Amino acid sequence: TACVREGDTVSRLGGDEFVVVLGALNADIQEAATQAELVGQKILRALNESFLLGATNHRATASVGATLYRGNESTSVDILKQADLAMYKSKEKGRNTLNFFDPVMQTVILERAALETALREAISGSQLLLYYQPQVTDRNRVTGAEALVRWKHPQRGMVSPADFIPLAEESGLILGLGSWVLNAACDQLAAWATQPEFAALTLAVNVSAKQFHESDFVEQVSEALTRSGARARHLKLELTESLLVADV
């Protein structure tokens, strides 16, 4: 409140999110943006100052998103969403920064939402595929493979894992995706067991931290093995480094 002018509004939206409404800015859009940025930077500097909690000195950083309301083109809900999108852009850039809403952000968000819906359908449908990357010894003998999930969308074609794996992690769809991969891999192991030239191969499956921390993860693996008839000793579970960060 010490950073804004008399007549401006400061409110707590919830948790650690706050909204500042600046009224009576300049009619010129560029000048209004400059005024808003000056206040935003002032808030950032204030929040960067050290403060005492008990006997310990602390520092905090903030991510600020700003948008300009011209009075007729958006609802209050839309305005808050725009500011929120801009704030997340600040977080992506390393926090402690201020960003203004850009219509391009809205396009990206809409595309992301559409991709998430499509991925949800892909997991429940038949659009996912497993590719197998051979694992070899230094004598070029194949000892097994790593299962790599691929998404073949009926309209988009092959969707890059770089696009849908992070999305799956952030949206929680990684649990359904991981379950599909685990079951499909076990089915493949069971099929290989019937062919002498493939029967000794192992198959590695990547397991996300979220999937690993599910309370019934062990049961999920056991059920996949039992249902498919795959040999447990031929299934490898590969854990990402992120899993070890929280608790080695």
PDB file of C-alpha atoms in Angstrom:
ATOM      1  CA  THR A   1       0.000   0.000   0.000  1.00  0.00           C
ATOM      2  CA  ALA A   2       2.975   2.341   0.526  1.00  0.00           C
ATOM      3  CA  CYS A   3       3.927   1.908  -3.142  1.00  0.00           C
ATOM      4  CA  VAL A   4       0.657   3.050  -4.723  1.00  0.00           C
ATOM      5  CA  ARG A   5      -1.115   6.377  -4.948  1.00  0.00           C
ATOM      6  CA  GLU A   6      -4.121   7.524  -2.990  1.00  0.00           C
ATOM      7  CA  GLY A   7      -7.207   6.159  -4.702  1.00  0.00           C
ATOM      8  CA  ASP A   8      -5.504   3.004  -5.984  1.00  0.00           C
ATOM      9  CA  THR A   9      -6.654  -0.361  -4.653  1.00  0.00           C
ATOM     10  CA  VAL A  10      -4.551  -3.139  -3.109  1.00  0.00           C
ATOM     11  CA  SER A  11      -6.197  -6.489  -2.396  1.00  0.00           C
ATOM     12  CA  ARG A  12      -5.244 -10.005  -1.505  1.00  0.00           C
ATOM     13  CA  LEU A  13      -6.706 -12.442  -4.013  1.00  0.00           C
ATOM     14  CA  GLY A  14      -5.735 -15.537  -2.007  1.00  0.00           C
ATOM     15  CA  GLY A  15      -2.618 -17.336  -0.807  1.00  0.00           C
ATOM     16  CA  ASP A  16       0.389 -15.342  -1.947  1.00  0.00           C
ATOM     17  CA  GLU A  17      -1.424 -13.596  -4.816  1.00  0.00           C
ATOM     18  CA  PHE A  18      -2.262  -9.901  -4.658  1.00  0.00           C
ATOM     19  CA  VAL A  19      -4.039  -7.561  -7.064  1.00  0.00           C
ATOM     20  CA  VAL A  20      -3.280  -3.880  -7.431  1.00  0.00           C
ATOM     21  CA  VAL A  21      -5.769  -1.725  -9.340  1.00  0.00           C
ATOM     22  CA  LEU A  22      -4.351   1.583 -10.592  1.00  0.00           C
ATOM     23  CA  GLY A  23      -7.016   4.134 -11.470  1.00  0.00           C
ATOM     24  CA  ALA A  24      -6.925   7.426 -13.358  1.00  0.00           C
ATOM     25  CA  LEU A  25      -3.907   6.631 -15.513  1.00  0.00           C
ATOM     26  CA  ASN A  26      -3.005   8.717 -18.537  1.00  0.00           C
ATOM     27  CA  ALA A  27      -5.369   8.468 -21.522  1.00  0.00           C
ATOM     28  CA  ASP A  28      -2.385   7.729 -23.765  1.00  0.00           C
ATOM     29  CA  ILE A  29      -1.793   3.966 -23.800  1.00  0.00           C
ATOM     30  CA  GLN A  30       2.004   4.213 -23.788  1.00  0.00           C
ATOM     31  CA  GLU A  31       2.036   6.754 -20.977  1.00  0.00           C
ATOM     32  CA  ALA A  32      -0.397   4.623 -18.976  1.00  0.00           C
ATOM     33  CA  ALA A  33       1.875   1.592 -19.432  1.00  0.00           C
ATOM     34  CA  THR A  34       4.862   3.631 -18.230  1.00  0.00           C
ATOM     35  CA  GLN A  35       2.948   4.737 -15.127  1.00  0.00           C
ATOM     36  CA  ALA A  36       1.886   1.169 -14.368  1.00  0.00           C
ATOM     37  CA  GLU A  37       5.443  -0.082 -14.826  1.00  0.00           C
ATOM     38  CA  LEU A  38       6.815   2.540 -12.451  1.00  0.00           C
ATOM     39  CA  VAL A  39       4.432   1.405  -9.728  1.00  0.00           C
ATOM     40  CA  GLY A  40       5.189  -2.272 -10.472  1.00  0.00           C
ATOM     41  CA  GLN A  41       8.942  -1.699 -10.195  1.00  0.00           C
ATOM     42  CA  LYS A  42       8.426   0.226  -6.957  1.00  0.00           C
ATOM     43  CA  ILE A  43       6.503  -2.753  -5.532  1.00  0.00           C
ATOM     44  CA  LEU A  44       9.250  -5.157  -6.636  1.00  0.00           C
ATOM     45  CA  ARG A  45      11.923  -3.032  -4.921  1.00  0.00           C
ATOM     46  CA  ALA A  46       9.864  -2.865  -1.720  1.00  0.00           C
ATOM     47  CA  LEU A  47       9.348  -6.617  -1.647  1.00  0.00           C
ATOM     48  CA  ASN A  48      13.073  -7.175  -2.303  1.00  0.00           C
ATOM     49  CA  GLU A  49      14.070  -5.386   0.898  1.00  0.00           C
ATOM     50  CA  SER A  50      15.262  -7.699   3.674  1.00  0.00           C
ATOM     51  CA  PHE A  51      13.037  -8.259   6.693  1.00  0.00           C
ATOM     52  CA  LEU A  52      13.329  -9.980  10.051  1.00  0.00           C
ATOM     53  CA  LEU A  53      11.373 -13.074  11.039  1.00  0.00           C
ATOM     54  CA  GLY A  54      12.381 -13.725  14.607  1.00  0.00           C
ATOM     55  CA  ALA A  55      16.145 -13.317  14.606  1.00  0.00           C
ATOM     56  CA  THR A  56      16.627 -14.344  10.988  1.00  0.00           C
ATOM     57  CA  ASN A  57      17.032 -11.975   8.062  1.00  0.00           C
ATOM     58  CA  HIS A  58      14.982 -12.925   4.983  1.00  0.00           C
ATOM     59  CA  ARG A  59      14.525 -11.732   1.419  1.00  0.00           C
ATOM     60  CA  ALA A  60      11.611 -12.357  -0.915  1.00  0.00           C
ATOM     61  CA  THR A  61      11.008 -11.928  -4.614  1.00  0.00           C
ATOM     62  CA  ALA A  62       7.798 -11.394  -6.545  1.00  0.00           C
ATOM     63  CA  SER A  63       6.540 -11.989 -10.070  1.00  0.00           C
ATOM     64  CA  VAL A  64       4.360  -9.198 -11.423  1.00  0.00           C
ATOM     65  CA  GLY A  65       1.959  -9.349 -14.334  1.00  0.00           C
ATOM     66  CA  ALA A  66       0.250  -6.242 -15.678  1.00  0.00           C
ATOM     67  CA  THR A  67      -2.503  -5.510 -18.170  1.00  0.00           C
ATOM     68  CA  LEU A  68      -4.227  -2.320 -19.290  1.00  0.00           C
ATOM     69  CA  TYR A  69      -7.983  -1.952 -19.113  1.00  0.00           C
ATOM     70  CA  ARG A  70      -9.403   0.417 -21.698  1.00  0.00           C
ATOM     71  CA  GLY A  71     -12.950   0.296 -20.372  1.00  0.00           C
ATOM     72  CA  ASN A  72     -15.034  -1.634 -22.876  1.00  0.00           C
ATOM     73  CA  GLU A  73     -13.364  -4.683 -24.403  1.00  0.00           C
ATOM     74  CA  SER A  74     -13.036  -7.068 -21.432  1.00  0.00           C
ATOM     75  CA  THR A  75     -14.803  -8.200 -18.285  1.00  0.00           C
ATOM     76  CA  SER A  76     -13.150  -7.994 -14.872  1.00  0.00           C
ATOM     77  CA  VAL A  77     -12.596 -11.759 -15.038  1.00  0.00           C
ATOM     78  CA  ASP A  78     -10.833 -11.427 -18.399  1.00  0.00           C
ATOM     79  CA  ILE A  79      -8.639  -8.643 -17.043  1.00  0.00           C
ATOM     80  CA  LEU A  80      -7.567 -10.785 -14.078  1.00  0.00           C
ATOM     81  CA  LYS A  81      -6.807 -13.695 -16.395  1.00  0.00           C
ATOM     82  CA  GLN A  82      -4.658 -11.464 -18.576  1.00  0.00           C
ATOM     83  CA  ALA A  83      -2.702 -10.178 -15.578  1.00  0.00           C
ATOM     84  CA  ASP A  84      -2.341 -13.768 -14.360  1.00  0.00           C
ATOM     85  CA  LEU A  85      -0.911 -14.907 -17.716  1.00  0.00           C
ATOM     86  CA  ALA A  86       1.562 -12.043 -17.657  1.00  0.00           C
ATOM     87  CA  MET A  87       2.554 -12.959 -14.086  1.00  0.00           C
ATOM     88  CA  TYR A  88       3.326 -16.540 -15.117  1.00  0.00           C
ATOM     89  CA  LYS A  89       5.463 -15.147 -17.916  1.00  0.00           C
ATOM     90  CA  SER A  90       7.455 -13.323 -15.243  1.00  0.00           C
ATOM     91  CA  LYS A  91       7.855 -16.591 -13.349  1.00  0.00           C
ATOM     92  CA  GLU A  92       9.117 -18.326 -16.496  1.00  0.00           C
ATOM     93  CA  LYS A  93      11.731 -15.607 -16.939  1.00  0.00           C
ATOM     94  CA  GLY A  94      13.182 -16.270 -13.508  1.00  0.00           C
ATOM     95  CA  ARG A  95      10.876 -14.341 -11.157  1.00  0.00           C
ATOM     96  CA  ASN A  96      11.476 -10.901  -9.667  1.00  0.00           C
ATOM     97  CA  THR A  97      10.390  -9.277 -12.942  1.00  0.00           C
ATOM     98  CA  LEU A  98       7.384  -7.481 -14.403  1.00  0.00           C
ATOM     99  CA  ASN A  99       5.700  -8.400 -17.682  1.00  0.00           C
ATOM    100  CA  PHE A 100       2.750  -6.911 -19.519  1.00  0.00           C
ATOM    101  CA  PHE A 101       0.028  -9.026 -21.076  1.00  0.00           C
ATOM    102  CA  ASP A 102       0.454  -9.639 -24.794  1.00  0.00           C
ATOM    103  CA  PRO A 103      -2.354 -11.106 -26.976  1.00  0.00           C
ATOM    104  CA  VAL A 104       0.197 -13.674 -28.167  1.00  0.00           C
ATOM    105  CA  MET A 105       0.132 -15.099 -24.640  1.00  0.00           C
ATOM    106  CA  GLN A 106      -3.595 -15.705 -25.005  1.00  0.00           C
ATOM    107  CA  THR A 107      -3.013 -17.591 -28.269  1.00  0.00           C
ATOM    108  CA  VAL A 108      -0.365 -19.778 -26.630  1.00  0.00           C
ATOM    109  CA  ILE A 109      -2.661 -20.559 -23.692  1.00  0.00           C
ATOM    110  CA  LEU A 110      -5.562 -21.478 -25.978  1.00  0.00           C
ATOM    111  CA  GLU A 111      -3.303 -23.741 -28.050  1.00  0.00           C
ATOM    112  CA  ARG A 112      -1.998 -25.344 -24.869  1.00  0.00           C
ATOM    113  CA  ALA A 113      -5.539 -25.969 -23.611  1.00  0.00           C
ATOM    114  CA  ALA A 114      -6.465 -27.577 -26.941  1.00  0.00           C
ATOM    115  CA  LEU A 115      -3.352 -29.769 -26.818  1.00  0.00           C
ATOM    116  CA  GLU A 116      -4.176 -30.861 -23.267  1.00  0.00           C
ATOM    117  CA  THR A 117      -7.704 -31.874 -24.328  1.00  0.00           C
ATOM    118  CA  ALA A 118      -6.293 -33.767 -27.304  1.00  0.00           C
ATOM    119  CA  LEU A 119      -3.730 -35.539 -25.100  1.00  0.00           C
ATOM    120  CA  ARG A 120      -6.471 -36.599 -22.710  1.00  0.00           C
ATOM    121  CA  GLU A 121      -8.303 -38.162 -25.663  1.00  0.00           C
ATOM    122  CA  ALA A 122      -5.088 -39.764 -26.942  1.00  0.00           C
ATOM    123  CA  ILE A 123      -4.475 -41.548 -23.635  1.00  0.00           C
ATOM    124  CA  SER A 124      -7.989 -42.984 -23.560  1.00  0.00           C
ATOM    125  CA  GLY A 125      -7.995 -43.714 -27.305  1.00  0.00           C
ATOM    126  CA  SER A 126      -5.527 -45.462 -29.609  1.00  0.00           C
ATOM    127  CA  GLN A 127      -3.211 -42.622 -30.626  1.00  0.00           C
ATOM    128  CA  LEU A 128      -0.209 -43.539 -28.463  1.00  0.00           C
ATOM    129  CA  LEU A 129       2.620 -45.740 -29.703  1.00  0.00           C
ATOM    130  CA  LEU A 130       5.715 -47.250 -28.130  1.00  0.00           C
ATOM    131  CA  TYR A 131       9.029 -47.061 -29.932  1.00  0.00           C
ATOM    132  CA  TYR A 132      11.924 -49.209 -28.744  1.00  0.00           C
ATOM    133  CA  GLN A 133      15.449 -47.826 -28.492  1.00  0.00           C
ATOM    134  CA  PRO A 134      17.978 -50.683 -28.345  1.00  0.00           C
ATOM    135  CA  GLN A 135      20.357 -50.952 -25.417  1.00  0.00           C
ATOM    136  CA  VAL A 136      23.651 -52.509 -26.514  1.00  0.00           C
ATOM    137  CA  THR A 137      26.926 -53.678 -24.994  1.00  0.00           C
ATOM    138  CA  ASP A 138      30.334 -52.429 -26.121  1.00  0.00           C
ATOM    139  CA  ARG A 139      30.390 -55.455 -28.430  1.00  0.00           C
ATOM    140  CA  ASN A 140      27.192 -54.307 -30.146  1.00  0.00           C
ATOM    141  CA  ARG A 141      25.096 -57.059 -28.594  1.00  0.00           C
ATOM    142  CA  VAL A 142      21.506 -55.970 -27.946  1.00  0.00           C
ATOM    143  CA  THR A 143      20.551 -56.736 -24.345  1.00  0.00           C
ATOM    144  CA  GLY A 144      17.262 -54.862 -24.186  1.00  0.00           C
ATOM    145  CA  ALA A 145      15.459 -51.679 -25.105  1.00  0.00           C
ATOM    146  CA  GLU A 146      14.037 -48.492 -23.650  1.00  0.00           C
ATOM    147  CA  ALA A 147      10.353 -47.832 -24.265  1.00  0.00           C
ATOM    148  CA  LEU A 148       9.750 -44.367 -25.730  1.00  0.00           C
ATOM    149  CA  VAL A 149       6.179 -43.097 -25.986  1.00  0.00           C
ATOM    150  CA  ARG A 150       5.085 -41.374 -29.193  1.00  0.00           C
ATOM    151  CA  TRP A 151       1.818 -39.627 -30.037  1.00  0.00           C
ATOM    152  CA  LYS A 152       0.308 -39.901 -33.506  1.00  0.00           C
ATOM    153  CA  HIS A 153      -2.538 -37.401 -33.689  1.00  0.00           C
ATOM    154  CA  PRO A 154      -5.115 -38.016 -36.450  1.00  0.00           C
ATOM    155  CA  GLN A 155      -4.854 -34.390 -37.682  1.00  0.00           C
ATOM    156  CA  ARG A 156      -1.578 -33.048 -36.291  1.00  0.00           C
ATOM    157  CA  GLY A 157       0.459 -36.120 -37.188  1.00  0.00           C
ATOM    158  CA  MET A 158       3.369 -37.021 -34.913  1.00  0.00           C
ATOM    159  CA  VAL A 159       3.456 -34.701 -31.896  1.00  0.00           C
ATOM    160  CA  SER A 160       6.905 -34.127 -30.417  1.00  0.00           C
ATOM    161  CA  PRO A 161       7.499 -35.572 -26.923  1.00  0.00           C
ATOM    162  CA  ALA A 162       9.103 -32.202 -26.117  1.00  0.00           C
ATOM    163  CA  ASP A 163       5.616 -30.718 -26.501  1.00  0.00           C
ATOM    164  CA  PHE A 164       3.420 -33.261 -24.745  1.00  0.00           C
ATOM    165  CA  ILE A 165       5.597 -34.757 -21.974  1.00  0.00           C
ATOM    166  CA  PRO A 166       6.066 -31.439 -20.074  1.00  0.00           C
ATOM    167  CA  LEU A 167       2.364 -30.710 -20.621  1.00  0.00           C
ATOM    168  CA  ALA A 168       1.476 -34.121 -19.191  1.00  0.00           C
ATOM    169  CA  GLU A 169       3.673 -33.442 -16.140  1.00  0.00           C
ATOM    170  CA  GLU A 170       2.138 -30.035 -15.448  1.00  0.00           C
ATOM    171  CA  SER A 171      -1.481 -31.064 -16.050  1.00  0.00           C
ATOM    172  CA  GLY A 172      -1.363 -34.324 -14.073  1.00  0.00           C
ATOM    173  CA  LEU A 173      -2.008 -36.381 -17.227  1.00  0.00           C
ATOM    174  CA  ILE A 174       1.406 -37.977 -16.686  1.00  0.00           C
ATOM    175  CA  LEU A 175      -0.306 -40.476 -14.359  1.00  0.00           C
ATOM    176  CA  GLY A 176      -2.603 -41.786 -17.105  1.00  0.00           C
ATOM    177  CA  LEU A 177       0.176 -41.590 -19.670  1.00  0.00           C
ATOM    178  CA  GLY A 178       2.608 -43.436 -17.410  1.00  0.00           C
ATOM    179  CA  SER A 179       0.053 -46.150 -16.706  1.00  0.00           C
ATOM    180  CA  TRP A 180      -0.557 -46.640 -20.430  1.00  0.00           C
ATOM    181  CA  VAL A 181       3.183 -46.907 -21.130  1.00  0.00           C
ATOM    182  CA  LEU A 182       3.704 -49.385 -18.283  1.00  0.00           C
ATOM    183  CA  ASN A 183       0.897 -51.666 -19.467  1.00  0.00           C
ATOM    184  CA  ALA A 184       1.892 -51.446 -23.137  1.00  0.00           C
ATOM    185  CA  ALA A 185       5.508 -52.261 -22.231  1.00  0.00           C
ATOM    186  CA  CYS A 186       4.449 -55.301 -20.220  1.00  0.00           C
ATOM    187  CA  ASP A 187       2.327 -56.496 -23.151  1.00  0.00           C
ATOM    188  CA  GLN A 188       5.382 -56.165 -25.407  1.00  0.00           C
ATOM    189  CA  LEU A 189       7.572 -58.091 -22.951  1.00  0.00           C
ATOM    190  CA  ALA A 190       5.001 -60.897 -22.871  1.00  0.00           C
ATOM    191  CA  ALA A 191       4.961 -60.989 -26.688  1.00  0.00           C
ATOM    192  CA  TRP A 192       8.773 -61.080 -26.848  1.00  0.00           C
ATOM    193  CA  ALA A 193       8.823 -63.997 -24.402  1.00  0.00           C
ATOM    194  CA  THR A 194       7.144 -66.183 -27.050  1.00  0.00           C
ATOM    195  CA  GLN A 195       9.956 -65.512 -29.563  1.00  0.00           C
ATOM    196  CA  PRO A 196      13.309 -67.186 -28.787  1.00  0.00           C
ATOM    197  CA  GLU A 197      15.383 -64.379 -30.336  1.00  0.00           C
ATOM    198  CA  PHE A 198      13.669 -61.763 -28.127  1.00  0.00           C
ATOM    199  CA  ALA A 199      12.878 -63.772 -24.968  1.00  0.00           C
ATOM    200  CA  ALA A 200      15.987 -62.659 -23.044  1.00  0.00           C
ATOM    201  CA  LEU A 201      15.578 -58.928 -23.709  1.00  0.00           C
ATOM    202  CA  THR A 202      14.807 -56.456 -20.933  1.00  0.00           C
ATOM    203  CA  LEU A 203      12.576 -53.428 -21.392  1.00  0.00           C
ATOM    204  CA  ALA A 204      13.120 -50.140 -19.534  1.00  0.00           C
ATOM    205  CA  VAL A 205      10.206 -47.819 -18.756  1.00  0.00           C
ATOM    206  CA  ASN A 206      10.589 -44.229 -17.599  1.00  0.00           C
ATOM    207  CA  VAL A 207       8.678 -43.453 -14.414  1.00  0.00           C
ATOM    208  CA  SER A 208       7.853 -39.855 -13.482  1.00  0.00           C
ATOM    209  CA  ALA A 209       8.239 -38.578  -9.922  1.00  0.00           C
ATOM    210  CA  LYS A 210       4.473 -38.018  -9.668  1.00  0.00           C
ATOM    211  CA  GLN A 211       3.784 -41.570 -10.810  1.00  0.00           C
ATOM    212  CA  PHE A 212       6.342 -43.027  -8.402  1.00  0.00           C
ATOM    213  CA  HIS A 213       4.819 -41.174  -5.446  1.00  0.00           C
ATOM    214  CA  GLU A 214       1.331 -42.544  -6.060  1.00  0.00           C
ATOM    215  CA  SER A 215       0.323 -44.602  -3.012  1.00  0.00           C
ATOM    216  CA  ASP A 216      -0.642 -47.601  -5.176  1.00  0.00           C
ATOM    217  CA  PHE A 217       2.349 -47.472  -7.537  1.00  0.00           C
ATOM    218  CA  VAL A 218       3.645 -50.906  -6.478  1.00  0.00           C
ATOM    219  CA  GLU A 219       0.184 -52.378  -7.038  1.00  0.00           C
ATOM    220  CA  GLN A 220       0.010 -50.762 -10.479  1.00  0.00           C
ATOM    221  CA  VAL A 221       3.263 -52.434 -11.520  1.00  0.00           C
ATOM    222  CA  SER A 222       2.224 -55.790 -10.051  1.00  0.00           C
ATOM    223  CA  GLU A 223      -1.141 -55.675 -11.824  1.00  0.00           C
ATOM    224  CA  ALA A 224       0.458 -54.803 -15.163  1.00  0.00           C
ATOM    225  CA  LEU A 225       2.842 -57.749 -14.848  1.00  0.00           C
ATOM    226  CA  THR A 226       0.140 -60.173 -13.718  1.00  0.00           C
ATOM    227  CA  ARG A 227      -2.365 -59.106 -16.375  1.00  0.00           C
ATOM    228  CA  SER A 228       0.133 -59.354 -19.240  1.00  0.00           C
ATOM    229  CA  GLY A 229       2.062 -62.382 -18.015  1.00  0.00           C
ATOM    230  CA  ALA A 230       5.358 -60.529 -18.515  1.00  0.00           C
ATOM    231  CA  ARG A 231       8.397 -61.625 -16.519  1.00  0.00           C
ATOM    232  CA  ALA A 232       9.113 -59.178 -13.735  1.00  0.00           C
ATOM    233  CA  ARG A 233      12.897 -59.610 -13.992  1.00  0.00           C
ATOM    234  CA  HIS A 234      12.805 -58.358 -17.579  1.00  0.00           C
ATOM    235  CA  LEU A 235      11.074 -55.075 -16.667  1.00  0.00           C
ATOM    236  CA  LYS A 236      13.269 -52.127 -15.691  1.00  0.00           C
ATOM    237  CA  LEU A 237      11.885 -48.982 -14.103  1.00  0.00           C
ATOM    238  CA  GLU A 238      13.976 -45.902 -14.866  1.00  0.00           C
ATOM    239  CA  LEU A 239      13.625 -43.052 -12.369  1.00  0.00           C
ATOM    240  CA  THR A 240      14.432 -39.444 -13.233  1.00  0.00           C
ATOM    241  CA  GLU A 241      16.914 -37.366 -11.268  1.00  0.00           C
ATOM    242  CA  SER A 242      14.073 -35.063 -10.155  1.00  0.00           C
ATOM    243  CA  LEU A 243      12.777 -37.893  -7.980  1.00  0.00           C
ATOM    244  CA  LEU A 244      15.964 -37.845  -5.907  1.00  0.00           C
ATOM    245  CA  VAL A 245      15.935 -34.084  -5.329  1.00  0.00           C
ATOM    246  CA  ALA A 246      13.138 -34.250  -2.739  1.00  0.00           C
ATOM    247  CA  ASP A 247      14.386 -37.300  -0.823  1.00  0.00           C
ATOM    248  CA  VAL A 248      17.543 -39.228  -1.742  1.00  0.00           C
TER     249      VAL A 248
END
